[in-house]
């Protein structure tokens, strides 16, 4: 007698019947939410398509997305978020005007935070380099520096340098660990992970580099119905870079930070070629003020520059995007100084106390329970009436919801603003090479100008002629100066490096690396009483 025959008849269930019950339960849940139409073409799907649709439907928290849709549409229709006069944000301090003593105090505090293991860095790296002419993750883009460093490599090496400085200056040489949490997207996740593995994490400890994915939301009709892209797939869209907060929670990153004893978090976007990863001066500035949030801002270059600006409305901090700023306000000037009135540009250099960030990420806390998403009316591909294919409408038919990373600032009890220096903090890489605006060529030029200044400050000069033929000439005909992050984080400590070159002349077209041979540096040291002279 078989084991199966000894079981009571009702104790034996086939896998198929279990799956049918699970689908019935799923269908009932969607019908109760008024979304039963997602099963309209279920009978036309093959087994693989049904499995894919069921898995996608199970991944959606219907109650959660309905609340997001309802409050966001209500806010959009009434314009509630835009009601009230806006006032400009004035930075609490500026790196351009601060005393040497203040800058030193802030930097020391920031390095101290890192040395205690209390600093974490979060990178937003979900975008592809589509506008750069590449389908790869934007962080893998080579902006044309002499070394060929990609954005990911530049930033990894700057983080390594930050840890080295913190170890040397604030931790008596003991190792310092600053975890790096990298937010990807479904389009970039696998390629990003592979790139880091292939490059051995650029020398970082792989245990301190963690990847997590940005979330998505269903696309809706104006009436709140989920749009089906095909008979077996919902139409979805990324939930915006403001989806980082939910993603930090769902991925377990917040839990990991808490276990590590993180108290301060620095966040930035991958497409800034000049970013000071973990910026100790800025982190220290915020930490000393014991604020919940902070932003490093730069002054707008001109009134209609395509950047959002920090403002205050009804006492809360908001960012007004350039496309939403009335022309008369964008061009308004301060009558006393003559400067642009709304000029605290948001360049996504953000600071959070861990406690505030945790609050922003908790599903049941006030932020995630009330955060309003931005409504974008778009042409969303939809399933054909017969379920046989997909069609794109001629006019907007759907709504995509996205949150922005800065939307949580209004929930912070206090926000510290530090004005940075454009030429040292912000080199956006958004557009294709040669466009001359926010592109690899403009980023290279900014890095070149800054690193030339560093060399001059270290009493060196740049050898433009490069008689020895050491330098690399870029395709644009120029030879750029590049100081490797390992040689200097922000211009400090370059004197020995400069002295390692004959008479202090540093060849253009090279990546200036750290001095490895102190004997050579001593032999080539220039006489401090005599100005450098070319050989």
Short mmCIF file of C-alpha atoms in Angstrom, two decimals:
data_model
loop_
_atom_site.label_atom_id
_atom_site.label_comp_id
_atom_site.label_asym_id
_atom_site.label_seq_id
_atom_site.Cartn_x
_atom_site.Cartn_y
_atom_site.Cartn_z
CA UNK A 1 0.00 0.00 0.00
CA UNK A 2 1.49 3.34 -1.04
CA UNK A 3 1.99 6.20 1.39
CA UNK A 4 -0.32 8.38 -0.70
CA UNK A 5 -3.16 5.83 -0.49
CA UNK A 6 -2.93 5.79 3.33
CA UNK A 7 -3.66 9.59 3.51
CA UNK A 8 -7.21 10.85 3.87
CA UNK A 9 -8.51 12.03 0.49
CA UNK A 10 -8.79 15.68 1.58
CA UNK A 11 -5.18 15.68 2.85
CA UNK A 12 -3.75 15.28 -0.64
CA UNK A 13 -3.55 18.42 -2.72
CA UNK A 14 -1.85 18.85 -6.02
CA UNK A 15 0.52 21.71 -6.63
CA UNK A 16 -1.85 22.97 -9.28
CA UNK A 17 -4.75 23.29 -6.86
CA UNK A 18 -2.59 25.21 -4.38
CA UNK A 19 -1.54 27.60 -7.09
CA UNK A 20 -5.16 28.04 -8.19
CA UNK A 21 -6.16 28.90 -4.63
CA UNK A 22 -3.32 31.42 -4.40
CA UNK A 23 -4.41 33.05 -7.67
CA UNK A 24 -8.05 33.09 -6.53
CA UNK A 25 -6.98 34.87 -3.35
CA UNK A 26 -4.89 37.33 -5.37
CA UNK A 27 -7.78 37.97 -7.75
CA UNK A 28 -10.15 38.56 -4.83
CA UNK A 29 -7.74 41.08 -3.33
CA UNK A 30 -7.52 43.07 -6.56
CA UNK A 31 -11.27 42.91 -7.15
CA UNK A 32 -11.92 44.22 -3.65
CA UNK A 33 -9.61 47.15 -4.42
CA UNK A 34 -11.47 47.91 -7.65
CA UNK A 35 -8.57 46.66 -9.78
CA UNK A 36 -9.99 43.34 -10.97
CA UNK A 37 -9.41 44.34 -14.61
CA UNK A 38 -5.74 43.32 -14.25
CA UNK A 39 -7.00 39.73 -14.76
CA UNK A 40 -8.99 40.62 -17.90
CA UNK A 41 -6.78 38.57 -20.22
CA UNK A 42 -5.68 35.89 -17.75
CA UNK A 43 -7.26 33.11 -19.79
CA UNK A 44 -5.20 34.13 -22.85
CA UNK A 45 -1.88 33.90 -20.97
CA UNK A 46 0.34 30.84 -21.08
CA UNK A 47 1.73 29.34 -17.88
CA UNK A 48 4.90 31.46 -17.89
CA UNK A 49 2.95 34.67 -18.48
CA UNK A 50 0.54 33.83 -15.68
CA UNK A 51 3.42 33.17 -13.28
CA UNK A 52 5.03 36.50 -14.23
CA UNK A 53 1.80 38.45 -13.79
CA UNK A 54 0.97 36.80 -10.48
CA UNK A 55 4.45 37.52 -9.14
CA UNK A 56 4.20 41.18 -10.20
CA UNK A 57 0.75 41.57 -8.65
CA UNK A 58 1.89 40.02 -5.37
CA UNK A 59 4.72 42.53 -5.15
CA UNK A 60 2.31 45.48 -4.98
CA UNK A 61 1.01 46.76 -1.65
CA UNK A 62 -2.39 47.82 -2.97
CA UNK A 63 -3.44 49.75 0.11
CA UNK A 64 -0.15 51.65 0.15
CA UNK A 65 -0.18 52.62 -3.52
CA UNK A 66 -3.85 53.63 -3.36
CA UNK A 67 -3.10 56.02 -0.50
CA UNK A 68 -0.16 57.50 -2.42
CA UNK A 69 -2.34 57.97 -5.50
CA UNK A 70 -5.27 59.51 -3.62
CA UNK A 71 -3.30 62.06 -1.61
CA UNK A 72 -1.02 62.96 -4.52
CA UNK A 73 -3.91 63.54 -6.93
CA UNK A 74 -5.78 65.56 -4.30
CA UNK A 75 -2.71 67.71 -3.72
CA UNK A 76 -2.12 68.12 -7.45
CA UNK A 77 -5.73 69.09 -8.15
CA UNK A 78 -5.88 71.68 -5.37
CA UNK A 79 -2.31 72.91 -5.69
CA UNK A 80 -1.99 72.54 -1.92
CA UNK A 81 1.79 72.02 -1.94
CA UNK A 82 2.33 75.26 -3.84
CA UNK A 83 0.13 77.45 -1.65
CA UNK A 84 1.78 80.18 0.35
CA UNK A 85 4.50 82.70 -0.37
CA UNK A 86 8.00 81.35 -0.84
CA UNK A 87 11.00 82.95 0.79
CA UNK A 88 14.62 82.48 -0.18
CA UNK A 89 16.94 80.29 1.83
CA UNK A 90 20.10 82.03 2.98
CA UNK A 91 23.02 79.76 3.76
CA UNK A 92 24.09 79.62 7.40
CA UNK A 93 27.73 79.78 6.36
CA UNK A 94 29.92 79.67 3.27
CA UNK A 95 33.17 77.86 2.59
CA UNK A 96 34.11 80.93 0.54
CA UNK A 97 33.78 83.29 3.50
CA UNK A 98 34.45 81.11 6.54
CA UNK A 99 37.62 81.66 8.54
CA UNK A 100 40.46 79.17 8.36
CA UNK A 101 39.71 78.30 11.98
CA UNK A 102 36.06 77.46 11.22
CA UNK A 103 36.96 75.39 8.18
CA UNK A 104 39.54 73.48 10.20
CA UNK A 105 37.07 72.88 13.03
CA UNK A 106 34.41 71.55 10.66
CA UNK A 107 36.87 69.31 8.82
CA UNK A 108 38.27 67.93 12.07
CA UNK A 109 34.75 67.15 13.29
CA UNK A 110 33.91 65.40 10.02
CA UNK A 111 37.04 63.27 10.10
CA UNK A 112 36.26 62.47 13.73
CA UNK A 113 32.76 61.28 12.80
CA UNK A 114 34.27 58.94 10.20
CA UNK A 115 36.95 57.68 12.61
CA UNK A 116 34.28 56.66 15.11
CA UNK A 117 32.50 54.55 12.50
CA UNK A 118 29.50 56.87 12.58
CA UNK A 119 29.49 58.01 8.92
CA UNK A 120 27.77 56.31 6.00
CA UNK A 121 27.67 57.39 2.36
CA UNK A 122 24.67 56.83 0.08
CA UNK A 123 25.02 57.08 -3.70
CA UNK A 124 22.13 57.51 -6.13
CA UNK A 125 23.27 55.61 -9.22
CA UNK A 126 20.16 54.27 -10.90
CA UNK A 127 20.49 56.15 -14.17
CA UNK A 128 21.82 54.94 -17.48
CA UNK A 129 24.10 57.07 -19.63
CA UNK A 130 21.49 57.40 -22.36
CA UNK A 131 22.00 61.13 -22.87
CA UNK A 132 25.74 60.49 -22.90
CA UNK A 133 25.34 58.02 -25.74
CA UNK A 134 25.74 54.92 -23.58
CA UNK A 135 23.32 52.27 -22.37
CA UNK A 136 25.61 51.34 -19.46
CA UNK A 137 25.12 52.68 -15.92
CA UNK A 138 26.14 56.32 -15.84
CA UNK A 139 28.75 55.63 -13.17
CA UNK A 140 30.69 53.49 -15.65
CA UNK A 141 31.19 56.46 -17.98
CA UNK A 142 34.78 57.57 -18.72
CA UNK A 143 34.70 61.37 -18.84
CA UNK A 144 38.04 61.60 -20.64
CA UNK A 145 40.56 62.29 -17.89
CA UNK A 146 44.20 61.28 -18.56
CA UNK A 147 43.80 58.23 -16.30
CA UNK A 148 40.60 57.01 -17.94
CA UNK A 149 38.90 56.96 -14.52
CA UNK A 150 35.16 56.44 -14.66
CA UNK A 151 32.78 58.24 -12.33
CA UNK A 152 32.48 55.14 -10.14
CA UNK A 153 36.25 54.80 -9.89
CA UNK A 154 36.77 58.48 -9.10
CA UNK A 155 34.23 58.31 -6.31
CA UNK A 156 35.48 55.02 -4.90
CA UNK A 157 39.02 56.39 -4.71
CA UNK A 158 37.84 59.60 -3.06
CA UNK A 159 36.04 57.54 -0.44
CA UNK A 160 39.20 55.51 0.12
CA UNK A 161 41.17 58.73 0.55
CA UNK A 162 38.63 60.03 3.06
CA UNK A 163 39.08 56.87 5.13
CA UNK A 164 42.86 57.16 4.90
CA UNK A 165 42.77 60.80 6.06
CA UNK A 166 40.43 59.96 8.90
CA UNK A 167 42.67 57.08 9.97
CA UNK A 168 45.81 59.20 9.91
CA UNK A 169 44.45 62.42 11.39
CA UNK A 170 41.72 61.26 13.76
CA UNK A 171 42.24 57.59 14.56
CA UNK A 172 45.98 57.22 15.26
CA UNK A 173 46.46 55.17 12.13
CA UNK A 174 43.83 52.57 13.01
CA UNK A 175 41.62 51.46 10.10
CA UNK A 176 38.47 53.46 9.40
CA UNK A 177 35.39 51.99 7.75
CA UNK A 178 32.82 54.12 5.95
CA UNK A 179 30.09 51.96 4.37
CA UNK A 180 28.96 52.87 0.86
CA UNK A 181 25.35 52.13 -0.05
CA UNK A 182 24.71 52.33 -3.79
CA UNK A 183 21.15 52.65 -5.09
CA UNK A 184 20.70 51.14 -8.54
CA UNK A 185 17.65 50.52 -10.73
CA UNK A 186 16.38 47.38 -12.45
CA UNK A 187 18.15 48.60 -15.60
CA UNK A 188 21.54 49.14 -13.93
CA UNK A 189 21.72 46.77 -10.97
CA UNK A 190 23.36 43.71 -12.52
CA UNK A 191 25.82 45.73 -14.61
CA UNK A 192 26.81 47.88 -11.64
CA UNK A 193 27.44 44.90 -9.37
CA UNK A 194 29.46 43.17 -12.08
CA UNK A 195 31.54 46.30 -12.72
CA UNK A 196 32.48 46.57 -9.07
CA UNK A 197 33.30 42.85 -8.82
CA UNK A 198 35.36 42.96 -12.03
CA UNK A 199 37.36 45.89 -10.64
CA UNK A 200 37.75 44.34 -7.19
CA UNK A 201 35.69 47.15 -5.66
CA UNK A 202 38.49 49.61 -6.55
CA UNK A 203 40.41 48.55 -3.46
CA UNK A 204 37.51 49.02 -1.04
CA UNK A 205 36.39 46.26 1.31
CA UNK A 206 33.50 44.54 -0.47
CA UNK A 207 31.82 44.03 2.92
CA UNK A 208 31.41 47.81 3.12
CA UNK A 209 29.88 48.26 -0.35
CA UNK A 210 26.21 47.36 -0.61
CA UNK A 211 23.85 47.62 -3.58
CA UNK A 212 20.10 48.08 -3.37
CA UNK A 213 17.44 48.81 -5.96
CA UNK A 214 15.16 51.78 -6.42
CA UNK A 215 11.46 50.91 -6.32
CA UNK A 216 8.66 51.40 -8.80
CA UNK A 217 4.95 52.16 -8.77
CA UNK A 218 2.12 51.16 -11.08
CA UNK A 219 1.00 53.68 -13.69
CA UNK A 220 -2.62 54.76 -13.29
CA UNK A 221 -5.44 56.15 -15.37
CA UNK A 222 -6.74 59.54 -14.17
CA UNK A 223 -9.54 57.57 -12.49
CA UNK A 224 -7.06 55.52 -10.47
CA UNK A 225 -7.14 52.27 -12.42
CA UNK A 226 -3.85 50.40 -12.85
CA UNK A 227 -2.78 50.42 -16.50
CA UNK A 228 -1.91 47.07 -18.03
CA UNK A 229 0.98 47.31 -20.48
CA UNK A 230 0.29 43.88 -21.90
CA UNK A 231 -2.01 41.01 -21.05
CA UNK A 232 0.48 39.75 -18.50
CA UNK A 233 2.27 42.87 -17.26
CA UNK A 234 1.33 46.03 -15.37
CA UNK A 235 2.70 49.33 -16.61
CA UNK A 236 5.13 50.60 -13.98
CA UNK A 237 7.57 53.48 -13.62
CA UNK A 238 10.41 54.28 -11.20
CA UNK A 239 9.14 55.99 -8.07
CA UNK A 240 11.67 58.84 -8.43
CA UNK A 241 14.89 59.41 -6.52
CA UNK A 242 12.67 60.15 -3.53
CA UNK A 243 11.85 56.46 -3.59
CA UNK A 244 15.24 56.02 -1.96
CA UNK A 245 13.66 56.22 1.49
CA UNK A 246 11.30 53.29 0.97
CA UNK A 247 14.12 51.38 -0.76
CA UNK A 248 16.50 51.95 2.16
CA UNK A 249 13.92 50.35 4.43
CA UNK A 250 12.84 47.43 2.25
CA UNK A 251 16.42 46.50 1.32
CA UNK A 252 17.55 46.31 4.95
CA UNK A 253 20.04 49.16 4.55
CA UNK A 254 18.57 51.12 7.45
CA UNK A 255 18.89 48.05 9.67
CA UNK A 256 22.50 47.61 8.54
CA UNK A 257 23.29 51.24 9.34
CA UNK A 258 21.76 50.87 12.78
CA UNK A 259 23.78 47.74 13.52
CA UNK A 260 26.96 49.57 12.52
CA UNK A 261 26.21 52.49 14.83
CA UNK A 262 25.83 55.05 12.02
CA UNK A 263 24.83 58.52 13.21
CA UNK A 264 25.50 60.68 10.15
CA UNK A 265 24.66 60.03 6.48
CA UNK A 266 25.99 61.80 3.39
CA UNK A 267 24.10 61.35 0.10
CA UNK A 268 24.84 62.46 -3.47
CA UNK A 269 24.26 61.67 -7.16
CA UNK A 270 26.66 59.74 -9.39
CA UNK A 271 26.79 62.33 -12.18
CA UNK A 272 28.78 64.92 -10.23
CA UNK A 273 32.43 64.54 -11.26
CA UNK A 274 33.70 66.89 -8.53
CA UNK A 275 31.77 65.47 -5.58
CA UNK A 276 33.77 65.23 -2.35
CA UNK A 277 32.49 61.82 -1.29
CA UNK A 278 31.72 61.95 2.44
CA UNK A 279 32.86 65.62 2.50
CA UNK A 280 34.32 65.95 6.04
CA UNK A 281 34.06 69.74 6.15
CA UNK A 282 30.37 69.67 5.28
CA UNK A 283 29.56 66.65 7.46
CA UNK A 284 31.38 68.23 10.37
CA UNK A 285 29.53 71.51 9.82
CA UNK A 286 26.19 69.69 10.12
CA UNK A 287 27.25 67.38 12.94
CA UNK A 288 28.45 70.26 15.12
CA UNK A 289 25.06 71.93 14.70
CA UNK A 290 23.26 68.72 15.68
CA UNK A 291 20.66 69.21 12.92
CA UNK A 292 18.31 66.63 11.45
CA UNK A 293 19.18 67.50 7.86
CA UNK A 294 21.56 69.61 5.84
CA UNK A 295 22.27 70.70 2.30
CA UNK A 296 25.40 71.99 0.65
CA UNK A 297 24.24 74.53 -1.90
CA UNK A 298 25.94 76.64 -4.54
CA UNK A 299 25.00 80.08 -5.80
CA UNK A 300 23.13 80.07 -9.11
CA UNK A 301 25.33 81.12 -12.01
CA UNK A 302 22.53 83.06 -13.74
CA UNK A 303 18.78 83.56 -13.15
CA UNK A 304 17.45 80.90 -15.54
CA UNK A 305 20.03 78.22 -14.73
CA UNK A 306 18.34 74.81 -14.87
CA UNK A 307 18.65 73.97 -11.18
CA UNK A 308 16.12 73.83 -8.39
CA UNK A 309 16.52 76.17 -5.44
CA UNK A 310 15.89 75.74 -1.74
CA UNK A 311 13.11 77.94 -0.39
CA UNK A 312 10.89 78.23 2.64
CA UNK A 313 7.11 78.13 2.48
CA UNK A 314 5.01 78.40 5.59
CA UNK A 315 8.17 77.85 7.63
CA UNK A 316 9.01 74.57 5.88
CA UNK A 317 11.97 73.90 3.60
CA UNK A 318 11.07 73.12 0.00
CA UNK A 319 12.89 72.88 -3.30
CA UNK A 320 11.29 74.69 -6.21
CA UNK A 321 12.36 73.21 -9.52
CA UNK A 322 13.55 75.63 -12.20
CA UNK A 323 10.60 74.69 -14.42
CA UNK A 324 8.17 75.65 -11.63
CA UNK A 325 9.80 78.92 -10.60
CA UNK A 326 7.93 81.99 -11.90
CA UNK A 327 10.17 84.07 -14.19
CA UNK A 328 9.79 87.17 -12.04
CA UNK A 329 11.04 85.30 -8.98
CA UNK A 330 13.85 83.54 -10.84
CA UNK A 331 15.24 86.92 -11.92
CA UNK A 332 14.49 88.78 -8.68
CA UNK A 333 17.50 90.38 -7.00
CA UNK A 334 18.25 91.46 -3.47
CA UNK A 335 17.95 95.27 -3.39
CA UNK A 336 20.89 95.58 -0.98
CA UNK A 337 23.39 93.24 -2.60
CA UNK A 338 22.17 93.08 -6.17
CA UNK A 339 22.60 89.29 -6.11
CA UNK A 340 20.03 86.77 -7.28
CA UNK A 341 17.46 86.49 -4.52
CA UNK A 342 16.63 82.78 -4.92
CA UNK A 343 20.12 81.43 -5.45
CA UNK A 344 20.56 78.51 -3.02
CA UNK A 345 20.85 75.91 -5.78
CA UNK A 346 20.18 72.29 -4.92
CA UNK A 347 22.96 70.07 -6.31
CA UNK A 348 22.03 66.98 -4.26
CA UNK A 349 24.74 67.17 -1.62
CA UNK A 350 22.60 66.06 1.30
CA UNK A 351 23.17 65.33 4.96
CA UNK A 352 20.91 63.42 7.36
CA UNK A 353 21.19 62.54 10.99
CA UNK A 354 20.57 58.81 11.15
CA UNK A 355 17.56 59.25 13.42
CA UNK A 356 15.89 61.57 10.91
CA UNK A 357 16.72 59.32 7.97
CA UNK A 358 15.27 56.31 9.80
CA UNK A 359 12.10 58.31 10.41
CA UNK A 360 11.90 59.18 6.70
CA UNK A 361 12.14 55.50 5.77
CA UNK A 362 9.77 53.89 8.27
CA UNK A 363 6.59 52.71 6.46
CA UNK A 364 4.23 53.72 9.25
CA UNK A 365 5.90 56.97 10.30
CA UNK A 366 4.69 60.41 9.33
CA UNK A 367 6.87 60.86 6.26
CA UNK A 368 5.92 57.72 4.34
CA UNK A 369 2.32 58.08 5.55
CA UNK A 370 1.87 61.60 4.19
CA UNK A 371 4.53 62.18 1.53
CA UNK A 372 2.96 63.66 -1.59
CA UNK A 373 4.29 62.38 -4.91
CA UNK A 374 4.62 64.54 -7.99
CA UNK A 375 2.04 63.82 -10.70
CA UNK A 376 3.23 63.48 -14.28
CA UNK A 377 0.67 62.93 -17.05
CA UNK A 378 2.27 60.77 -19.72
CA UNK A 379 1.57 58.59 -22.74
CA UNK A 380 1.70 55.16 -21.13
CA UNK A 381 1.80 52.08 -23.39
CA UNK A 382 -1.29 49.94 -22.77
CA UNK A 383 -2.64 46.52 -23.71
CA UNK A 384 -4.86 46.41 -26.76
CA UNK A 385 -8.52 45.73 -26.27
CA UNK A 386 -8.20 42.15 -27.50
CA UNK A 387 -5.14 41.52 -25.31
CA UNK A 388 -3.03 40.55 -28.29
CA UNK A 389 -0.52 43.40 -28.14
CA UNK A 390 0.51 46.79 -26.79
CA UNK A 391 -0.32 50.24 -28.15
CA UNK A 392 0.91 53.74 -27.37
CA UNK A 393 -1.84 56.37 -27.30
CA UNK A 394 -1.62 59.65 -29.20
CA UNK A 395 -2.35 61.72 -26.09
CA UNK A 396 -1.44 61.38 -22.39
CA UNK A 397 -3.57 58.63 -20.93
CA UNK A 398 -1.84 57.83 -17.69
CA UNK A 399 -0.26 59.13 -14.53
CA UNK A 400 3.22 58.39 -13.28
CA UNK A 401 3.97 59.17 -9.65
CA UNK A 402 7.42 60.06 -8.43
CA UNK A 403 8.90 61.49 -5.27
CA UNK A 404 12.03 63.61 -5.14
CA UNK A 405 14.82 63.08 -2.65
CA UNK A 406 14.45 66.62 -1.32
CA UNK A 407 10.73 66.24 -0.53
CA UNK A 408 11.51 65.12 3.03
CA UNK A 409 13.22 68.35 4.03
CA UNK A 410 9.90 69.87 5.07
CA UNK A 411 9.66 67.22 7.79
CA UNK A 412 13.01 68.14 9.39
CA UNK A 413 12.93 70.20 12.58
CA UNK A 414 16.12 71.97 11.53
CA UNK A 415 18.14 72.13 8.33
CA UNK A 416 21.69 73.51 8.07
CA UNK A 417 22.76 75.13 4.80
CA UNK A 418 26.39 75.47 3.83
CA UNK A 419 27.33 77.32 0.66
CA UNK A 420 29.93 75.47 -1.35
CA UNK A 421 32.17 76.54 -4.18
CA UNK A 422 30.90 75.75 -7.66
CA UNK A 423 34.35 75.08 -9.11
CA UNK A 424 35.22 72.67 -6.29
CA UNK A 425 31.89 70.97 -5.62
CA UNK A 426 29.84 70.66 -8.79
CA UNK A 427 30.70 69.30 -12.23
CA UNK A 428 27.52 67.70 -13.63
CA UNK A 429 27.80 65.07 -16.36
CA UNK A 430 24.40 64.86 -18.00
CA UNK A 431 24.75 65.65 -21.70
CA UNK A 432 26.74 64.19 -24.56
CA UNK A 433 30.42 65.00 -25.14
CA UNK A 434 30.87 68.26 -27.01
CA UNK A 435 27.58 69.90 -26.08
CA UNK A 436 29.48 72.37 -23.90
CA UNK A 437 26.96 72.30 -21.06
CA UNK A 438 26.87 69.85 -18.16
CA UNK A 439 28.84 67.39 -20.29
CA UNK A 440 32.07 65.37 -20.04
CA UNK A 441 34.06 68.19 -21.70
CA UNK A 442 32.82 70.81 -19.22
CA UNK A 443 33.45 68.43 -16.30
CA UNK A 444 37.02 67.77 -17.51
CA UNK A 445 37.64 71.49 -17.79
CA UNK A 446 36.40 72.07 -14.23
CA UNK A 447 38.58 69.28 -12.83
CA UNK A 448 41.55 70.57 -14.84
CA UNK A 449 41.13 74.13 -13.52
CA UNK A 450 40.76 72.98 -9.92
CA UNK A 451 43.74 70.60 -10.02
CA UNK A 452 45.95 73.22 -11.69
CA UNK A 453 45.08 75.51 -8.80
CA UNK A 454 46.04 72.80 -6.32
CA UNK A 455 49.43 72.38 -7.99
CA UNK A 456 50.05 76.13 -7.97
CA UNK A 457 49.12 76.28 -4.28
CA UNK A 458 51.68 73.53 -3.65
CA UNK A 459 54.32 75.80 -5.25
CA UNK A 460 54.43 73.84 -8.46
CA UNK A 461 53.84 74.66 -12.11
CA UNK A 462 52.29 72.81 -15.00
CA UNK A 463 54.58 71.84 -17.87
CA UNK A 464 52.42 72.47 -20.92
CA UNK A 465 55.12 71.52 -23.43
CA UNK A 466 55.71 68.04 -22.02
CA UNK A 467 59.08 67.65 -23.73
CA UNK A 468 59.42 64.10 -22.39
CA UNK A 469 56.21 63.02 -24.07
CA UNK A 470 54.71 61.71 -20.83
CA UNK A 471 51.33 63.35 -21.16
CA UNK A 472 48.22 62.16 -22.97
CA UNK A 473 46.55 64.49 -25.42
CA UNK A 474 42.78 64.22 -25.45
CA UNK A 475 40.87 63.90 -28.72
CA UNK A 476 39.83 67.54 -28.29
CA UNK A 477 43.50 68.52 -28.62
CA UNK A 478 43.98 69.48 -24.98
CA UNK A 479 46.17 68.01 -22.24
CA UNK A 480 44.35 67.95 -18.95
CA UNK A 481 45.76 67.99 -15.44
CA UNK A 482 44.40 65.34 -13.10
CA UNK A 483 45.38 64.77 -9.47
CA UNK A 484 44.59 61.22 -8.38
CA UNK A 485 42.32 61.02 -5.32
CA UNK A 486 44.98 58.99 -3.53
CA UNK A 487 47.38 61.91 -3.94
CA UNK A 488 44.99 64.53 -2.58
CA UNK A 489 41.36 64.69 -1.53
CA UNK A 490 40.90 68.46 -1.73
CA UNK A 491 44.32 69.92 -2.54
CA UNK A 492 46.04 69.06 0.72
CA UNK A 493 49.42 67.36 0.98
CA UNK A 494 50.59 67.91 -2.59
CA UNK A 495 53.95 69.53 -1.80
CA UNK A 496 55.90 66.22 -1.77
CA UNK A 497 54.16 65.17 -4.96
CA UNK A 498 55.09 68.41 -6.72
CA UNK A 499 58.68 68.15 -5.50
CA UNK A 500 58.94 64.67 -7.04
CA UNK A 501 58.86 66.31 -10.47
CA UNK A 502 61.98 68.09 -11.73
CA UNK A 503 61.97 71.66 -10.45
CA UNK A 504 58.32 71.32 -9.50
CA UNK A 505 57.12 71.15 -13.12
CA UNK A 506 54.19 68.73 -13.35
CA UNK A 507 53.51 67.50 -16.92
CA UNK A 508 50.08 68.18 -18.36
CA UNK A 509 48.17 65.16 -19.62
CA UNK A 510 49.08 62.96 -16.66
CA UNK A 511 47.31 61.53 -13.68
CA UNK A 512 49.36 62.84 -10.74
CA UNK A 513 49.73 59.89 -8.38
CA UNK A 514 51.00 59.77 -4.76
CA UNK A 515 54.74 59.85 -4.14
CA UNK A 516 55.86 56.26 -3.58
CA UNK A 517 59.60 56.93 -3.55
CA UNK A 518 60.48 59.46 -0.86
CA UNK A 519 64.15 59.38 -1.90
CA UNK A 520 63.26 60.60 -5.37
CA UNK A 521 61.11 63.37 -3.91
CA UNK A 522 64.03 64.51 -1.73
CA UNK A 523 66.46 64.45 -4.64
CA UNK A 524 64.14 66.50 -6.81
CA UNK A 525 63.06 68.91 -4.09
CA UNK A 526 63.30 72.49 -5.23
CA UNK A 527 65.15 75.09 -3.22
CA UNK A 528 62.51 76.93 -1.23
CA UNK A 529 64.48 80.18 -1.62
CA UNK A 530 64.42 80.04 -5.41
CA UNK A 531 61.41 80.12 -7.73
CA UNK A 532 60.89 77.09 -9.95
CA UNK A 533 62.70 77.29 -13.27
CA UNK A 534 62.14 75.03 -16.20
CA UNK A 535 65.01 72.75 -17.14
#
